[in-house]
Amino acid sequence: MQLHNASVLITGANRGIGLAFAREALARGARKVYAGARNPASVTLPGVEPIALDVTDPAAVSAAARLASDVTLVINNAGIASFGGFLADGSEASARAHMETNFFGLLRVSQAFAPVLAANGGGALLNVLSVASWINSPMLSVYGASKSAAWALTNGLRHDLRGQGTQVLGLHMGFVDTDLTRGIEMPKSTPEAIVRRAFEALEAGAEEVLADELTQQVKRGLSAEPGVYLRDARA
């Protein structure tokens, strides 16, 4: 799929990777960019159309699909990340919150916009995933579980939507220098670098993109003996 003349909707577009996606979509000639955010007043990038969109609110998602009926690319970027392991206090509540945004939010938006994409020729879904889809650590256990679920959902959507000609691209990456990773002392990519690689893969017709060296190493390690996922990701 080409970005030139595309109509793009981005969830969580007011900051971080979502904002970088909006900037790059405009730079690549997108005809329209809908910048979704819980508070549309927080969207300040010139050239985009702010749209109220809370992915945890079914009514808001349905309203967005009615408003943005010309969309040809949906970028499922909205997500949350909190520290904590499965046995920590409050882990069940944290898991429910992560799944509500990172899994059910992605599902909700994809269900609402699949008919829109079909009506507009097929288009594409770009789902922002993570290297944590495949490996885990006590620091990000609950977050990782939600991203593993989102990866499975992305794989399922790819098969569900192939018949209507919709490209489904899963974007995997390690740590990116955004608000979500503040306080994590690890090497980080810039949002701009990740977005460029994602859009290059999208325009090449890819179904998966491993946007940094760490993610590429981890993917290779999934079939190793022992598998890389058997080790603490901090090791």
Protein backbone atom coordinates (compact mmCIF):
# COMPACT_ATOMS: atom_id res chain seq x y z
CA MET A 1 0.00 0.00 0.00
CA GLN A 2 1.23 3.50 -0.84
CA LEU A 3 0.96 6.45 1.54
CA HIS A 4 0.60 8.96 -1.27
CA ASN A 5 -3.05 10.03 -1.47
CA ALA A 6 -4.02 7.67 1.36
CA SER A 7 -6.55 8.56 4.05
CA VAL A 8 -5.02 7.51 7.37
CA LEU A 9 -6.43 7.07 10.87
CA ILE A 10 -3.96 6.78 13.75
CA THR A 11 -5.01 5.88 17.28
CA GLY A 12 -3.06 7.54 20.07
CA ALA A 13 -1.74 10.16 17.65
CA ASN A 14 -1.16 13.03 20.04
CA ARG A 15 2.33 11.98 21.18
CA GLY A 16 5.17 9.49 20.88
CA ILE A 17 5.08 6.98 18.04
CA GLY A 18 1.56 8.01 17.05
CA LEU A 19 2.65 11.60 16.52
CA ALA A 20 5.64 10.40 14.50
CA PHE A 21 3.30 8.32 12.33
CA ALA A 22 1.15 11.40 11.69
CA ARG A 23 4.13 13.54 10.70
CA GLU A 24 5.56 10.90 8.38
CA ALA A 25 2.18 10.17 6.75
CA LEU A 26 1.85 13.85 5.88
CA ALA A 27 5.43 13.92 4.58
CA ARG A 28 4.71 10.94 2.32
CA GLY A 29 1.72 12.66 0.74
CA ALA A 30 -1.27 11.28 2.61
CA ARG A 31 -4.44 13.03 1.48
CA LYS A 32 -5.91 13.11 4.98
CA VAL A 33 -4.66 12.12 8.43
CA TYR A 34 -7.14 11.59 11.25
CA ALA A 35 -5.29 11.96 14.56
CA GLY A 36 -7.20 10.01 17.19
CA ALA A 37 -6.86 10.85 20.87
CA ARG A 38 -9.01 10.67 23.99
CA ASN A 39 -8.79 14.45 24.12
CA PRO A 40 -8.67 15.84 20.56
CA ALA A 41 -7.54 19.20 21.95
CA SER A 42 -4.21 17.52 22.75
CA VAL A 43 -3.57 17.08 19.01
CA THR A 44 -1.62 20.13 17.87
CA LEU A 45 0.13 18.94 14.68
CA PRO A 46 -0.77 21.19 11.73
CA GLY A 47 -2.34 19.43 8.77
CA VAL A 48 -4.15 16.63 10.62
CA GLU A 49 -7.80 16.31 11.58
CA PRO A 50 -8.16 15.67 15.32
CA ILE A 51 -10.77 13.08 16.19
CA ALA A 52 -12.07 12.01 19.61
CA LEU A 53 -11.15 8.34 19.97
CA ASP A 54 -10.87 6.31 23.15
CA VAL A 55 -10.24 2.72 22.05
CA THR A 56 -11.71 1.40 25.31
CA ASP A 57 -15.07 3.04 24.54
CA PRO A 58 -17.15 1.10 21.97
CA ALA A 59 -19.40 4.09 21.26
CA ALA A 60 -16.41 6.33 20.57
CA VAL A 61 -14.90 3.75 18.20
CA SER A 62 -18.17 3.37 16.30
CA ALA A 63 -18.53 7.15 16.02
CA ALA A 64 -14.98 7.44 14.67
CA ALA A 65 -15.69 4.82 12.00
CA ARG A 66 -18.77 6.74 10.88
CA LEU A 67 -16.88 10.02 10.75
CA ALA A 68 -13.73 8.71 9.04
CA SER A 69 -15.55 6.76 6.35
CA ASP A 70 -12.91 7.47 3.70
CA VAL A 71 -10.05 5.76 5.55
CA THR A 72 -7.73 3.44 3.62
CA LEU A 73 -5.11 2.87 6.35
CA VAL A 74 -5.73 2.29 10.05
CA ILE A 75 -2.74 2.43 12.40
CA ASN A 76 -3.55 0.71 15.70
CA ASN A 77 -1.00 2.53 17.84
CA ALA A 78 -2.82 3.36 21.10
CA GLY A 79 -1.45 1.40 24.03
CA ILE A 80 -0.48 1.47 27.68
CA ALA A 81 2.54 0.06 29.52
CA SER A 82 3.08 -0.29 33.24
CA PHE A 83 5.77 -2.03 35.24
CA GLY A 84 5.02 -5.16 37.21
CA GLY A 85 5.14 -8.94 37.32
CA PHE A 86 2.30 -11.43 37.49
CA LEU A 87 2.69 -12.03 41.22
CA ALA A 88 2.92 -8.38 42.24
CA ASP A 89 0.15 -6.67 44.16
CA GLY A 90 -2.53 -5.41 41.80
CA SER A 91 -1.37 -7.56 38.88
CA GLU A 92 -4.89 -8.76 38.04
CA ALA A 93 -6.22 -5.21 37.77
CA SER A 94 -3.17 -4.23 35.75
CA ALA A 95 -3.67 -7.18 33.40
CA ARG A 96 -7.29 -6.22 32.81
CA ALA A 97 -6.33 -2.61 32.06
CA HIS A 98 -3.57 -3.67 29.66
CA MET A 99 -5.81 -6.12 27.84
CA GLU A 100 -8.65 -3.61 27.58
CA THR A 101 -6.43 -1.15 25.70
CA ASN A 102 -3.73 -3.24 24.03
CA PHE A 103 -5.91 -6.18 22.95
CA PHE A 104 -9.60 -5.32 23.08
CA GLY A 105 -8.95 -1.76 21.90
CA LEU A 106 -7.11 -3.10 18.86
CA LEU A 107 -9.88 -5.62 18.23
CA ARG A 108 -12.60 -2.99 18.61
CA VAL A 109 -10.98 -0.58 16.14
CA SER A 110 -10.22 -3.35 13.65
CA GLN A 111 -13.81 -4.63 13.74
CA ALA A 112 -15.23 -1.15 13.27
CA PHE A 113 -12.94 -0.18 10.39
CA ALA A 114 -12.77 -3.49 8.49
CA PRO A 115 -15.97 -2.67 6.56
CA VAL A 116 -14.68 0.86 5.90
CA LEU A 117 -11.46 -0.51 4.44
CA ALA A 118 -13.39 -3.01 2.35
CA ALA A 119 -15.62 -0.26 0.95
CA ASN A 120 -12.53 1.75 0.04
CA GLY A 121 -10.74 -0.96 -1.88
CA GLY A 122 -9.10 -3.02 0.88
CA GLY A 123 -6.43 -0.72 2.29
CA ALA A 124 -4.36 -1.78 5.27
CA LEU A 125 -4.15 -2.26 9.01
CA LEU A 126 -0.83 -1.50 10.70
CA ASN A 127 -0.72 -2.88 14.24
CA VAL A 128 1.95 -1.59 16.63
CA LEU A 129 3.24 -4.60 18.57
CA SER A 130 6.50 -5.16 20.47
CA VAL A 131 9.48 -7.43 20.96
CA ALA A 132 7.63 -8.18 24.22
CA SER A 133 5.19 -10.18 22.07
CA TRP A 134 7.85 -12.92 22.17
CA ILE A 135 9.97 -12.42 25.32
CA ASN A 136 9.22 -11.33 28.83
CA SER A 137 10.72 -10.12 32.10
CA PRO A 138 9.33 -9.44 35.57
CA MET A 139 9.55 -5.72 34.85
CA LEU A 140 7.07 -5.89 31.97
CA SER A 141 5.30 -9.22 32.48
CA VAL A 142 1.73 -7.96 32.25
CA TYR A 143 2.47 -5.63 29.35
CA GLY A 144 4.19 -8.47 27.52
CA ALA A 145 1.18 -10.74 27.92
CA SER A 146 -1.07 -8.09 26.35
CA LYS A 147 1.31 -7.71 23.41
CA SER A 148 1.49 -11.48 22.92
CA ALA A 149 -2.30 -11.43 22.69
CA ALA A 150 -2.17 -8.52 20.25
CA TRP A 151 0.30 -10.47 18.08
CA ALA A 152 -2.07 -13.44 17.99
CA LEU A 153 -4.93 -11.10 17.11
CA THR A 154 -2.88 -9.55 14.32
CA ASN A 155 -2.14 -12.98 12.86
CA GLY A 156 -5.83 -13.87 12.98
CA LEU A 157 -6.93 -10.59 11.41
CA ARG A 158 -4.47 -11.13 8.57
CA HIS A 159 -6.30 -14.31 7.58
CA ASP A 160 -9.75 -12.85 8.21
CA LEU A 161 -9.13 -9.81 6.02
CA ARG A 162 -7.12 -11.33 3.21
CA GLY A 163 -10.26 -12.06 1.22
CA GLN A 164 -11.23 -8.37 1.10
CA GLY A 165 -7.73 -7.35 0.00
CA THR A 166 -6.68 -5.71 3.27
CA GLN A 167 -2.96 -5.80 4.04
CA VAL A 168 -2.26 -6.47 7.73
CA LEU A 169 1.20 -5.44 8.92
CA GLY A 170 2.53 -6.29 12.38
CA LEU A 171 5.21 -3.88 13.65
CA HIS A 172 7.60 -5.32 16.24
CA MET A 173 10.21 -3.20 18.00
CA GLY A 174 12.23 -2.92 21.16
CA PHE A 175 12.47 0.15 23.38
CA VAL A 176 11.60 3.46 21.74
CA ASP A 177 12.37 6.87 23.23
CA THR A 178 8.84 7.95 24.25
CA ASP A 179 6.91 8.73 27.43
CA LEU A 180 6.09 5.02 27.79
CA THR A 181 9.76 4.08 28.27
CA ARG A 182 10.72 6.94 30.56
CA GLY A 183 12.77 5.54 33.42
CA ILE A 184 13.94 2.46 31.51
CA GLU A 185 17.70 2.53 31.08
CA MET A 186 18.08 0.58 27.85
CA PRO A 187 19.20 1.44 24.31
CA LYS A 188 16.28 3.09 22.52
CA SER A 189 15.34 3.83 18.92
CA THR A 190 13.80 7.13 17.93
CA PRO A 191 10.11 7.13 17.03
CA GLU A 192 11.02 8.58 13.64
CA ALA A 193 13.33 5.67 12.78
CA ILE A 194 10.70 3.10 13.75
CA VAL A 195 7.99 4.84 11.73
CA ARG A 196 10.18 5.10 8.61
CA ARG A 197 10.88 1.37 8.70
CA ALA A 198 7.21 0.60 9.28
CA PHE A 199 6.05 2.68 6.32
CA GLU A 200 8.79 1.27 4.08
CA ALA A 201 7.55 -2.22 4.91
CA LEU A 202 3.93 -1.20 4.37
CA GLU A 203 4.68 0.24 0.95
CA ALA A 204 6.63 -2.91 0.05
CA GLY A 205 3.56 -5.03 0.80
CA ALA A 206 5.05 -6.75 3.86
CA GLU A 207 3.03 -8.50 6.57
CA GLU A 208 5.61 -8.15 9.35
CA VAL A 209 8.41 -5.70 10.10
CA LEU A 210 11.17 -6.09 12.68
CA ALA A 211 12.13 -2.48 13.14
CA ASP A 212 15.38 -2.70 15.10
CA GLU A 213 18.37 -4.99 15.64
CA LEU A 214 17.16 -6.27 19.03
CA THR A 215 13.87 -7.43 17.56
CA GLN A 216 15.62 -9.13 14.66
CA GLN A 217 17.90 -10.99 17.09
CA VAL A 218 14.98 -12.08 19.25
CA LYS A 219 12.98 -13.34 16.27
CA ARG A 220 15.93 -15.48 15.19
CA GLY A 221 16.20 -16.80 18.74
CA LEU A 222 12.64 -18.11 18.85
CA SER A 223 13.73 -21.30 17.07
CA ALA A 224 16.99 -21.67 18.98
CA GLU A 225 17.57 -24.41 21.56
CA PRO A 226 16.84 -23.34 24.21
CA GLY A 227 14.43 -20.75 22.85
CA VAL A 228 15.20 -17.13 23.67
CA TYR A 229 11.79 -16.81 25.34
CA LEU A 230 12.86 -19.25 28.06
CA ARG A 231 15.30 -16.70 29.46
CA ASP A 232 14.54 -13.56 31.43
CA ALA A 233 14.62 -10.77 28.85
CA ARG A 234 16.91 -8.78 31.16
CA ALA A 235 19.64 -11.42 30.88
